[in-house]
mmCIF file of C-alpha atoms in Angstrom:
data_model
loop_
_atom_site.group_PDB
_atom_site.id
_atom_site.type_symbol
_atom_site.label_atom_id
_atom_site.label_comp_id
_atom_site.label_asym_id
_atom_site.label_seq_id
_atom_site.Cartn_x
_atom_site.Cartn_y
_atom_site.Cartn_z
ATOM 1 C CA UNK A 1 1.871 -11.425 22.720
ATOM 2 C CA UNK A 2 3.964 -10.921 26.066
ATOM 3 C CA UNK A 3 5.647 -14.726 26.596
ATOM 4 C CA UNK A 4 8.292 -15.006 30.639
ATOM 5 C CA UNK A 5 10.523 -17.724 31.263
ATOM 6 C CA UNK A 6 12.081 -17.736 35.002
ATOM 7 C CA UNK A 7 15.433 -16.770 34.633
ATOM 8 C CA UNK A 8 18.817 -14.363 34.848
ATOM 9 C CA UNK A 9 20.610 -14.174 31.849
ATOM 10 C CA UNK A 10 24.964 -12.817 31.980
ATOM 11 C CA UNK A 11 24.726 -9.569 33.613
ATOM 12 C CA UNK A 12 28.074 -8.778 32.370
ATOM 13 C CA UNK A 13 26.884 -9.163 28.789
ATOM 14 C CA UNK A 14 24.274 -7.483 28.909
ATOM 15 C CA UNK A 15 24.735 -4.591 26.826
ATOM 16 C CA UNK A 16 21.927 -4.393 23.904
ATOM 17 C CA UNK A 17 18.888 -2.835 25.439
ATOM 18 C CA UNK A 18 16.527 -3.993 22.893
ATOM 19 C CA UNK A 19 17.479 -7.801 23.631
ATOM 20 C CA UNK A 20 18.275 -7.621 27.455
ATOM 21 C CA UNK A 21 16.730 -6.241 30.785
ATOM 22 C CA UNK A 22 19.316 -5.093 33.333
ATOM 23 C CA UNK A 23 17.065 -5.033 36.635
ATOM 24 C CA UNK A 24 17.418 -1.873 38.633
ATOM 25 C CA UNK A 25 19.847 -2.905 40.935
ATOM 26 C CA UNK A 26 22.061 -3.925 38.002
ATOM 27 C CA UNK A 27 22.455 -7.250 39.117
ATOM 28 C CA UNK A 28 20.696 -9.769 37.195
ATOM 29 C CA UNK A 29 19.305 -9.210 33.814
ATOM 30 C CA UNK A 30 16.365 -11.535 31.670
ATOM 31 C CA UNK A 31 15.945 -11.477 27.913
ATOM 32 C CA UNK A 32 13.747 -9.185 26.119
ATOM 33 C CA UNK A 33 10.562 -11.434 24.203
ATOM 34 C CA UNK A 34 11.881 -13.323 21.859
ATOM 35 C CA UNK A 35 15.475 -13.336 22.295
ATOM 36 C CA UNK A 36 17.241 -16.356 24.871
ATOM 37 C CA UNK A 37 20.840 -17.496 25.757
ATOM 38 C CA UNK A 38 23.208 -15.748 28.115
ATOM 39 C CA UNK A 39 23.647 -13.122 26.056
ATOM 40 C CA UNK A 40 20.004 -12.813 24.634
ATOM 41 C CA UNK A 41 21.916 -12.836 21.548
ATOM 42 C CA UNK A 42 19.753 -15.440 19.724
ATOM 43 C CA UNK A 43 15.915 -15.554 18.680
ATOM 44 C CA UNK A 44 13.216 -17.316 19.219
ATOM 45 C CA UNK A 45 11.182 -16.311 16.244
ATOM 46 C CA UNK A 46 8.291 -16.412 17.850
ATOM 47 C CA UNK A 47 4.976 -15.990 15.746
ATOM 48 C CA UNK A 48 1.571 -15.619 16.804
ATOM 49 C CA UNK A 49 -0.633 -16.378 13.366
ATOM 50 C CA UNK A 50 -4.813 -15.591 13.728
ATOM 51 C CA UNK A 51 -6.415 -17.062 10.831
ATOM 52 C CA UNK A 52 -9.929 -16.909 10.044
ATOM 53 C CA UNK A 53 -9.795 -20.651 10.852
ATOM 54 C CA UNK A 54 -7.724 -20.944 13.454
ATOM 55 C CA UNK A 55 -5.337 -19.445 16.235
ATOM 56 C CA UNK A 56 -2.144 -20.935 16.601
ATOM 57 C CA UNK A 57 2.153 -20.574 18.075
ATOM 58 C CA UNK A 58 5.290 -20.581 17.448
ATOM 59 C CA UNK A 59 8.897 -21.213 18.404
ATOM 60 C CA UNK A 60 12.178 -22.834 17.580
ATOM 61 C CA UNK A 61 13.506 -25.707 18.812
ATOM 62 C CA UNK A 62 16.354 -24.780 19.842
ATOM 63 C CA UNK A 63 14.937 -21.971 22.369
ATOM 64 C CA UNK A 64 12.736 -24.263 24.232
ATOM 65 C CA UNK A 65 16.242 -26.652 24.204
ATOM 66 C CA UNK A 66 18.382 -24.175 26.008
ATOM 67 C CA UNK A 67 15.695 -24.051 28.593
ATOM 68 C CA UNK A 68 15.343 -27.772 29.325
ATOM 69 C CA UNK A 69 12.063 -27.545 27.663
ATOM 70 C CA UNK A 70 10.832 -30.994 26.286
ATOM 71 C CA UNK A 71 7.820 -31.212 23.802
ATOM 72 C CA UNK A 72 5.717 -33.226 25.675
ATOM 73 C CA UNK A 73 5.708 -30.962 28.421
ATOM 74 C CA UNK A 74 4.239 -28.578 26.491
ATOM 75 C CA UNK A 75 0.425 -27.592 26.408
ATOM 76 C CA UNK A 76 -2.611 -25.069 26.094
ATOM 77 C CA UNK A 77 -3.794 -24.450 29.262
ATOM 78 C CA UNK A 78 -6.082 -27.810 28.880
ATOM 79 C CA UNK A 79 -3.360 -29.674 28.972
ATOM 80 C CA UNK A 80 -4.973 -31.980 26.251
ATOM 81 C CA UNK A 81 -4.296 -29.691 24.314
ATOM 82 C CA UNK A 82 -0.553 -30.542 22.986
ATOM 83 C CA UNK A 83 2.395 -28.518 21.280
ATOM 84 C CA UNK A 84 3.454 -30.506 18.247
ATOM 85 C CA UNK A 85 7.118 -30.366 16.530
ATOM 86 C CA UNK A 86 7.508 -29.279 12.804
ATOM 87 C CA UNK A 87 9.671 -28.542 10.392
ATOM 88 C CA UNK A 88 9.909 -25.305 8.006
ATOM 89 C CA UNK A 89 12.347 -24.724 4.840
ATOM 90 C CA UNK A 90 14.516 -26.494 7.213
ATOM 91 C CA UNK A 91 13.663 -25.305 10.863
ATOM 92 C CA UNK A 92 12.299 -27.323 13.608
ATOM 93 C CA UNK A 93 10.156 -25.822 15.387
ATOM 94 C CA UNK A 94 7.383 -26.500 18.217
ATOM 95 C CA UNK A 95 3.793 -25.281 17.795
ATOM 96 C CA UNK A 96 0.178 -25.176 19.476
ATOM 97 C CA UNK A 97 -2.848 -25.011 16.849
ATOM 98 C CA UNK A 98 -6.393 -24.989 17.299
ATOM 99 C CA UNK A 99 -9.403 -24.256 15.857
ATOM 100 C CA UNK A 100 -11.035 -21.097 16.739
ATOM 101 C CA UNK A 101 -14.000 -23.730 17.918
ATOM 102 C CA UNK A 102 -11.724 -25.604 20.304
ATOM 103 C CA UNK A 103 -10.310 -22.311 21.567
ATOM 104 C CA UNK A 104 -12.912 -22.655 25.091
ATOM 105 C CA UNK A 105 -12.256 -25.936 25.279
ATOM 106 C CA UNK A 106 -8.336 -25.591 25.158
ATOM 107 C CA UNK A 107 -9.038 -23.324 28.508
ATOM 108 C CA UNK A 108 -8.799 -19.766 26.528
ATOM 109 C CA UNK A 109 -9.842 -16.887 28.002
ATOM 110 C CA UNK A 110 -13.457 -15.471 28.457
ATOM 111 C CA UNK A 111 -13.701 -13.550 24.718
ATOM 112 C CA UNK A 112 -13.500 -9.958 25.151
ATOM 113 C CA UNK A 113 -15.248 -7.961 23.053
ATOM 114 C CA UNK A 114 -16.136 -3.860 22.671
ATOM 115 C CA UNK A 115 -17.563 -2.383 19.834
ATOM 116 C CA UNK A 116 -15.387 -2.911 16.929
ATOM 117 C CA UNK A 117 -13.244 -6.092 18.320
ATOM 118 C CA UNK A 118 -13.112 -9.631 19.872
ATOM 119 C CA UNK A 119 -10.588 -11.217 21.647
ATOM 120 C CA UNK A 120 -9.375 -14.897 21.989
ATOM 121 C CA UNK A 121 -6.434 -15.491 24.935
ATOM 122 C CA UNK A 122 -4.026 -17.858 25.590
ATOM 123 C CA UNK A 123 -1.441 -19.091 27.143
ATOM 124 C CA UNK A 124 1.470 -21.976 26.367
ATOM 125 C CA UNK A 125 2.941 -23.015 28.764
ATOM 126 C CA UNK A 126 5.224 -25.541 29.893
ATOM 127 C CA UNK A 127 5.273 -28.453 33.140
ATOM 128 C CA UNK A 128 7.280 -27.958 35.819
ATOM 129 C CA UNK A 129 10.689 -31.111 35.168
ATOM 130 C CA UNK A 130 10.791 -32.166 38.709
ATOM 131 C CA UNK A 131 13.684 -33.792 39.887
ATOM 132 C CA UNK A 132 13.068 -35.502 43.280
ATOM 133 C CA UNK A 133 11.442 -32.783 45.895
ATOM 134 C CA UNK A 134 12.906 -30.307 42.771
ATOM 135 C CA UNK A 135 12.624 -28.013 40.767
ATOM 136 C CA UNK A 136 15.747 -26.883 38.912
ATOM 137 C CA UNK A 137 14.655 -25.995 35.165
ATOM 138 C CA UNK A 138 12.218 -22.895 34.448
ATOM 139 C CA UNK A 139 8.745 -22.775 33.382
ATOM 140 C CA UNK A 140 8.236 -21.497 30.183
ATOM 141 C CA UNK A 141 4.889 -19.417 29.852
ATOM 142 C CA UNK A 142 4.326 -17.950 26.468
ATOM 143 C CA UNK A 143 0.270 -15.379 26.515
ATOM 144 C CA UNK A 144 -0.968 -15.022 23.391
ATOM 145 C CA UNK A 145 -3.518 -12.626 22.188
ATOM 146 C CA UNK A 146 -5.767 -12.304 18.519
ATOM 147 C CA UNK A 147 -7.821 -9.965 17.595
ATOM 148 C CA UNK A 148 -10.425 -10.079 15.026
ATOM 149 C CA UNK A 149 -12.533 -6.899 14.205
ATOM 150 C CA UNK A 150 -16.200 -8.035 15.916
ATOM 151 C CA UNK A 151 -19.052 -7.459 12.717
ATOM 152 C CA UNK A 152 -22.770 -7.652 13.789
ATOM 153 C CA UNK A 153 -26.154 -7.141 12.344
ATOM 154 C CA UNK A 154 -28.258 -4.138 14.005
ATOM 155 C CA UNK A 155 -32.011 -3.341 12.869
ATOM 156 C CA UNK A 156 -33.031 0.271 12.886
ATOM 157 C CA UNK A 157 -36.086 1.781 11.963
ATOM 158 C CA UNK A 158 -33.817 4.335 10.184
ATOM 159 C CA UNK A 159 -31.234 3.999 7.261
ATOM 160 C CA UNK A 160 -27.682 4.426 8.499
ATOM 161 C CA UNK A 161 -25.673 5.521 5.473
ATOM 162 C CA UNK A 162 -21.720 5.400 6.176
ATOM 163 C CA UNK A 163 -19.657 6.915 4.445
ATOM 164 C CA UNK A 164 -15.945 5.202 4.857
ATOM 165 C CA UNK A 165 -15.550 2.044 5.227
ATOM 166 C CA UNK A 166 -13.580 0.855 7.719
ATOM 167 C CA UNK A 167 -11.414 -2.498 9.176
ATOM 168 C CA UNK A 168 -8.892 -4.002 10.960
ATOM 169 C CA UNK A 169 -7.015 -6.183 10.307
ATOM 170 C CA UNK A 170 -4.413 -8.187 11.831
ATOM 171 C CA UNK A 171 -0.891 -9.446 10.563
ATOM 172 C CA UNK A 172 1.387 -11.257 13.020
ATOM 173 C CA UNK A 173 1.061 -8.750 16.139
ATOM 174 C CA UNK A 174 0.444 -5.870 14.345
ATOM 175 C CA UNK A 175 -3.433 -3.894 14.505
ATOM 176 C CA UNK A 176 -3.341 -2.459 10.728
ATOM 177 C CA UNK A 177 -6.280 0.207 10.277
ATOM 178 C CA UNK A 178 -7.579 -0.483 6.975
ATOM 179 C CA UNK A 179 -10.018 2.843 4.735
ATOM 180 C CA UNK A 180 -12.229 2.857 2.234
ATOM 181 C CA UNK A 181 -13.298 6.472 0.606
ATOM 182 C CA UNK A 182 -14.945 7.894 -2.597
ATOM 183 C CA UNK A 183 -13.039 10.976 -3.231
ATOM 184 C CA UNK A 184 -15.097 13.941 -5.850
ATOM 185 C CA UNK A 185 -11.636 14.495 -7.834
ATOM 186 C CA UNK A 186 -8.582 13.206 -9.467
ATOM 187 C CA UNK A 187 -6.952 15.119 -6.120
ATOM 188 C CA UNK A 188 -8.012 12.732 -3.817
ATOM 189 C CA UNK A 189 -8.250 15.976 -1.318
ATOM 190 C CA UNK A 190 -12.156 16.111 -1.574
ATOM 191 C CA UNK A 191 -13.643 12.972 0.197
ATOM 192 C CA UNK A 192 -17.787 12.558 -0.342
ATOM 193 C CA UNK A 193 -18.877 13.438 3.306
ATOM 194 C CA UNK A 194 -22.806 12.608 2.455
ATOM 195 C CA UNK A 195 -24.475 9.651 0.557
ATOM 196 C CA UNK A 196 -21.832 10.448 -3.230
ATOM 197 C CA UNK A 197 -24.268 11.502 -5.716
ATOM 198 C CA UNK A 198 -22.540 11.062 -9.519
ATOM 199 C CA UNK A 199 -23.766 11.138 -12.957
ATOM 200 C CA UNK A 200 -23.711 8.679 -15.648
ATOM 201 C CA UNK A 201 -20.299 8.444 -17.251
ATOM 202 C CA UNK A 202 -18.580 10.310 -14.076
ATOM 203 C CA UNK A 203 -15.247 9.388 -12.623
ATOM 204 C CA UNK A 204 -15.712 7.886 -9.983
ATOM 205 C CA UNK A 205 -12.335 7.907 -7.849
ATOM 206 C CA UNK A 206 -11.690 4.948 -5.342
ATOM 207 C CA UNK A 207 -8.863 5.521 -2.496
ATOM 208 C CA UNK A 208 -8.223 2.351 -0.598
ATOM 209 C CA UNK A 209 -5.121 2.996 2.406
ATOM 210 C CA UNK A 210 -3.871 1.744 4.986
ATOM 211 C CA UNK A 211 -3.934 4.512 7.732
ATOM 212 C CA UNK A 212 -2.418 3.024 11.078
ATOM 213 C CA UNK A 213 0.425 2.365 11.026
ATOM 214 C CA UNK A 214 1.069 4.269 8.084
ATOM 215 C CA UNK A 215 3.276 3.897 5.133
ATOM 216 C CA UNK A 216 4.466 0.506 7.175
ATOM 217 C CA UNK A 217 2.697 -2.117 5.311
ATOM 218 C CA UNK A 218 2.134 -2.714 1.229
ATOM 219 C CA UNK A 219 -1.747 -3.515 0.208
ATOM 220 C CA UNK A 220 -2.529 -4.647 -2.643
ATOM 221 C CA UNK A 221 -6.582 -5.054 -3.652
ATOM 222 C CA UNK A 222 -7.609 -8.199 -4.801
ATOM 223 C CA UNK A 223 -11.306 -7.477 -5.793
ATOM 224 C CA UNK A 224 -13.995 -5.072 -6.482
ATOM 225 C CA UNK A 225 -17.395 -5.480 -7.410
ATOM 226 C CA UNK A 226 -20.394 -3.548 -6.950
ATOM 227 C CA UNK A 227 -23.616 -4.770 -6.667
ATOM 228 C CA UNK A 228 -27.378 -3.309 -5.983
ATOM 229 C CA UNK A 229 -28.151 -4.566 -1.965
ATOM 230 C CA UNK A 230 -25.239 -3.920 0.814
ATOM 231 C CA UNK A 231 -25.045 -7.491 1.568
ATOM 232 C CA UNK A 232 -21.731 -7.905 -0.545
ATOM 233 C CA UNK A 233 -22.330 -11.623 -1.172
ATOM 234 C CA UNK A 234 -25.923 -11.641 -1.886
ATOM 235 C CA UNK A 235 -27.800 -13.923 -4.580
ATOM 236 C CA UNK A 236 -30.068 -10.853 -5.218
ATOM 237 C CA UNK A 237 -29.867 -7.652 -8.185
ATOM 238 C CA UNK A 238 -27.115 -7.228 -10.104
ATOM 239 C CA UNK A 239 -23.280 -8.180 -9.282
ATOM 240 C CA UNK A 240 -20.841 -6.466 -11.956
ATOM 241 C CA UNK A 241 -17.103 -6.705 -11.235
ATOM 242 C CA UNK A 242 -14.052 -3.839 -11.486
ATOM 243 C CA UNK A 243 -11.096 -5.276 -10.654
ATOM 244 C CA UNK A 244 -10.266 -9.271 -10.341
ATOM 245 C CA UNK A 245 -7.242 -10.708 -8.915
ATOM 246 C CA UNK A 246 -5.985 -7.632 -9.036
ATOM 247 C CA UNK A 247 -6.196 -6.479 -12.337
ATOM 248 C CA UNK A 248 -8.603 -4.889 -14.294
ATOM 249 C CA UNK A 249 -11.788 -5.998 -15.357
ATOM 250 C CA UNK A 250 -14.183 -3.000 -16.327
ATOM 251 C CA UNK A 251 -12.526 -0.832 -18.793
ATOM 252 C CA UNK A 252 -13.228 1.838 -18.012
ATOM 253 C CA UNK A 253 -10.836 1.034 -14.319
ATOM 254 C CA UNK A 254 -7.581 2.817 -14.167
ATOM 255 C CA UNK A 255 -5.170 2.613 -11.497
ATOM 256 C CA UNK A 256 -3.625 6.034 -10.156
ATOM 257 C CA UNK A 257 -0.701 7.394 -8.684
ATOM 258 C CA UNK A 258 -1.150 7.839 -4.589
ATOM 259 C CA UNK A 259 1.221 10.931 -5.422
ATOM 260 C CA UNK A 260 0.869 13.244 -8.404
ATOM 261 C CA UNK A 261 -2.679 11.081 -10.005
ATOM 262 C CA UNK A 262 -1.200 9.710 -13.323
ATOM 263 C CA UNK A 263 -0.888 6.446 -13.952
ATOM 264 C CA UNK A 264 -0.402 3.823 -11.084
ATOM 265 C CA UNK A 265 0.165 0.188 -9.980
ATOM 266 C CA UNK A 266 -1.200 -2.272 -7.624
ATOM 267 C CA UNK A 267 0.675 -3.648 -4.726
ATOM 268 C CA UNK A 268 3.197 -1.263 -5.028
ATOM 269 C CA UNK A 269 2.772 0.833 -1.085
ATOM 270 C CA UNK A 270 0.173 1.685 1.164
ATOM 271 C CA UNK A 271 -2.293 3.245 -0.616
ATOM 272 C CA UNK A 272 -3.887 1.648 -3.873
ATOM 273 C CA UNK A 273 -5.630 4.849 -5.923
ATOM 274 C CA UNK A 274 -8.858 3.916 -8.713
ATOM 275 C CA UNK A 275 -11.412 5.499 -10.480
ATOM 276 C CA UNK A 276 -13.743 4.194 -13.274
ATOM 277 C CA UNK A 277 -17.011 5.109 -14.775
ATOM 278 C CA UNK A 278 -20.485 5.319 -13.641
ATOM 279 C CA UNK A 279 -22.691 3.247 -14.122
ATOM 280 C CA UNK A 280 -25.963 1.988 -12.832
ATOM 281 C CA UNK A 281 -27.263 -1.337 -13.370
ATOM 282 C CA UNK A 282 -30.989 -2.169 -16.088
ATOM 283 C CA UNK A 283 -33.180 -2.839 -13.189
ATOM 284 C CA UNK A 284 -34.048 -0.856 -10.075
ATOM 285 C CA UNK A 285 -33.060 -0.322 -7.723
ATOM 286 C CA UNK A 286 -29.910 1.921 -9.611
ATOM 287 C CA UNK A 287 -28.221 2.779 -6.081
ATOM 288 C CA UNK A 288 -25.079 1.259 -6.232
ATOM 289 C CA UNK A 289 -22.858 -0.377 -3.214
ATOM 290 C CA UNK A 290 -18.631 -0.703 -3.887
ATOM 291 C CA UNK A 291 -17.440 -3.800 -2.449
ATOM 292 C CA UNK A 292 -13.223 -4.257 -2.032
ATOM 293 C CA UNK A 293 -11.500 -7.599 -0.640
ATOM 294 C CA UNK A 294 -7.664 -6.685 -0.053
ATOM 295 C CA UNK A 295 -3.999 -8.398 1.220
ATOM 296 C CA UNK A 296 -1.691 -6.627 3.294
ATOM 297 C CA UNK A 297 1.814 -7.596 3.108
ATOM 298 C CA UNK A 298 5.138 -6.994 4.904
ATOM 299 C CA UNK A 299 7.000 -3.967 4.056
ATOM 300 C CA UNK A 300 10.290 -6.712 2.473
ATOM 301 C CA UNK A 301 7.494 -9.023 0.911
ATOM 302 C CA UNK A 302 6.866 -7.505 -2.376
ATOM 303 C CA UNK A 303 6.453 -10.879 -4.180
ATOM 304 C CA UNK A 304 3.095 -11.622 -2.048
ATOM 305 C CA UNK A 305 1.691 -8.530 -3.312
ATOM 306 C CA UNK A 306 2.863 -8.079 -6.926
ATOM 307 C CA UNK A 307 -0.061 -8.257 -9.266
ATOM 308 C CA UNK A 308 0.745 -9.675 -13.044
ATOM 309 C CA UNK A 309 -2.101 -8.997 -15.746
ATOM 310 C CA UNK A 310 -0.027 -9.435 -18.631
ATOM 311 C CA UNK A 311 -2.153 -12.940 -19.594
ATOM 312 C CA UNK A 312 -4.852 -14.496 -17.294
ATOM 313 C CA UNK A 313 -2.902 -17.561 -17.101
ATOM 314 C CA UNK A 314 0.047 -15.396 -15.415
ATOM 315 C CA UNK A 315 -2.919 -13.855 -12.076
ATOM 316 C CA UNK A 316 -2.496 -14.688 -8.989
ATOM 317 C CA UNK A 317 -5.687 -16.304 -7.644
ATOM 318 C CA UNK A 318 -5.905 -14.240 -4.310
ATOM 319 C CA UNK A 319 -4.998 -17.314 -1.672
ATOM 320 C CA UNK A 320 -6.988 -17.734 2.044
ATOM 321 C CA UNK A 321 -4.560 -15.635 4.420
ATOM 322 C CA UNK A 322 -4.974 -14.070 7.708
ATOM 323 C CA UNK A 323 -3.747 -10.889 6.150
ATOM 324 C CA UNK A 324 -7.190 -10.250 4.192
ATOM 325 C CA UNK A 325 -9.686 -8.621 4.581
ATOM 326 C CA UNK A 326 -13.451 -6.835 3.136
ATOM 327 C CA UNK A 327 -14.315 -3.389 2.965
ATOM 328 C CA UNK A 328 -17.535 -2.132 1.503
ATOM 329 C CA UNK A 329 -19.093 1.338 0.988
ATOM 330 C CA UNK A 330 -22.164 2.780 0.254
ATOM 331 C CA UNK A 331 -25.474 3.429 -0.907
ATOM 332 C CA UNK A 332 -23.564 5.838 -4.144
ATOM 333 C CA UNK A 333 -26.556 7.047 -6.004
ATOM 334 C CA UNK A 334 -26.461 7.740 -9.550
ATOM 335 C CA UNK A 335 -27.629 10.970 -10.818
ATOM 336 C CA UNK A 336 -30.959 11.037 -13.297
ATOM 337 C CA UNK A 337 -31.752 14.533 -14.236
ATOM 338 C CA UNK A 338 -35.333 15.069 -15.030
ATOM 339 C CA UNK A 339 -34.705 17.579 -18.154
ATOM 340 C CA UNK A 340 -38.151 19.082 -19.369
ATOM 341 C CA UNK A 341 -40.030 18.108 -22.208
ATOM 342 C CA UNK A 342 -40.031 21.786 -23.560
ATOM 343 C CA UNK A 343 -35.818 21.091 -24.664
ATOM 344 C CA UNK A 344 -37.434 18.750 -27.063
ATOM 345 C CA UNK A 345 -40.348 20.701 -28.083
ATOM 346 C CA UNK A 346 -37.937 23.786 -28.569
ATOM 347 C CA UNK A 347 -36.055 21.533 -31.313
ATOM 348 C CA UNK A 348 -38.600 19.673 -33.082
ATOM 349 C CA UNK A 349 -41.883 20.737 -32.316
ATOM 350 C CA UNK A 350 -42.166 24.149 -32.714
ATOM 351 C CA UNK A 351 -39.703 24.707 -35.882
ATOM 352 C CA UNK A 352 -42.040 22.476 -37.429
ATOM 353 C CA UNK A 353 -44.872 24.482 -36.171
ATOM 354 C CA UNK A 354 -43.064 27.247 -37.251
ATOM 355 C CA UNK A 355 -42.823 25.704 -41.058
ATOM 356 C CA UNK A 356 -46.469 25.482 -41.075
ATOM 357 C CA UNK A 357 -47.291 29.236 -39.905
ATOM 358 C CA UNK A 358 -45.367 30.786 -42.374
ATOM 359 C CA UNK A 359 -46.518 28.348 -45.002
ATOM 360 C CA UNK A 360 -50.347 29.249 -43.633
ATOM 361 C CA UNK A 361 -49.048 32.442 -44.919
ATOM 362 C CA UNK A 362 -48.045 32.037 -47.782
ATOM 363 C CA UNK A 363 -50.578 30.343 -49.070
ATOM 364 C CA UNK A 364 -53.324 32.870 -47.495
ATOM 365 C CA UNK A 365 -51.137 35.613 -49.717
ATOM 366 C CA UNK A 366 -51.468 34.196 -52.679
ATOM 367 C CA UNK A 367 -54.964 33.406 -52.996
ATOM 368 C CA UNK A 368 -55.486 37.457 -52.052
ATOM 369 C CA UNK A 369 -52.232 38.214 -55.134
ATOM 370 C CA UNK A 370 -54.341 35.942 -57.534
ATOM 371 C CA UNK A 371 -57.603 37.266 -56.369
ATOM 372 C CA UNK A 372 -56.796 41.071 -56.717
ATOM 373 C CA UNK A 373 -55.112 40.378 -60.686
ATOM 374 C CA UNK A 374 -58.538 38.389 -61.720
ATOM 375 C CA UNK A 375 -60.467 41.923 -60.058
ATOM 376 C CA UNK A 376 -57.482 44.193 -62.505
ATOM 377 C CA UNK A 377 -58.629 41.766 -65.386
ATOM 378 C CA UNK A 378 -62.808 42.888 -64.599
ATOM 379 C CA UNK A 379 -61.984 46.196 -65.065
ATOM 380 C CA UNK A 380 -59.712 46.675 -67.953
ATOM 381 C CA UNK A 381 -63.014 44.276 -70.117
ATOM 382 C CA UNK A 382 -65.601 46.948 -68.529
#
C-alpha cells in the first residue's frame, strides 16, 4: 500500500527519518507513509482490509481535513464508487469499501496472477479543489493492493502427492506464509518426505507454523478434521473431527509445546503442535486427508487467539475474519501388515495336533502292553 500527497512539511522540524523524508538538497521534505502535519507527528492510521468478500481502505477524518479534502471529493477510479464516513470506537474515518465483485466496475487495475497469487490493485483519490482558475490544495492518491492465494484445480493423468501444505494469508499490509507438516516423532526434527504410512494407534505428530515472517504473528488452529477424500468439504465418505473451536474433540489429541515437546497450548505462539493416535475409517478407502483452519492474530492481540476449553458454552466460535485460512495435507496411509496365518497355526493348531499325536502313541503303547500281558499269562498256564 502506498499513498502520495503533493505538498511539503516543515524542514526545520523534520528530525525523525521514520516520519518524514528530506529531499536530496535538504530544502524540502515529505511526510512518510501514514503521517501528516507540519511536523509529521500525526498518524493517519491508514489501514487496508482484504477480506474474502470485500476490499477496503480507510484513514482518520482529520488527515483529510488537514489537506482540505472533502469527503464528497473522494472516490475510486470510477467516480461513482465514493468513500463514506464511518465512526469506529468514537473515531471518525473516511473509508472506501467495495465487494470483490465490484472491483472491475469501480476501476480496478487488470488482475495480476501468477502460480500462487492473485492481486487486486485500486486507487483512492480526491478531486482537485478548484478556486477560479487555480488549484492550491494538494490532491491525495492512495494506491493499495490486496493479494489472495490463487487456487486452481488441475487434472493430471498421474497423482500429485503433497507432503506439506502451504498457504499465504494477508493481515493488514503484511503477507504471512503458513505451513502444515507431519513429523516422525515427538522431537519434530524429521518431517515425512514421502507419503506417510503409519500403523494404527501410533502417534501422528502435526505441526502448523508461520514460516514467514517468523515469530511475529500468533497462530491459532480453529478446526482440524480428517476425511477419506482430498476435498476438505466433500459430502462423500466419512469425516472425523480432531479439533473443534480450538479445543480437543478427539480424546487422543494433545497439544504440545513448540520448544520442549511437553504439554502445550493452542494460540500462544507462531507454532502449534499437536498429536493424535492413528485410526482408519471403517469403510474403504482407508487413506486419510487432514484439514485445518487457522487464524492469525497480531502480536499484541492475545485475546483474539486465546482459547477457553473449560466448557462448551465458553468456547469461542470461529469468526469470519480476513486473517483465516485453510490448510490440507495428504494422503496419510494406514499400514495394514499382512501377518501370516502360520502364527495362528503355531499357537493353536500345532499344539492341538501335538496333543492328538501324543495321545495316539499312548493308545498304541497301552494296546501293546495289554497284548504282552495276555501272552505272558497264557505261557504261565501252560
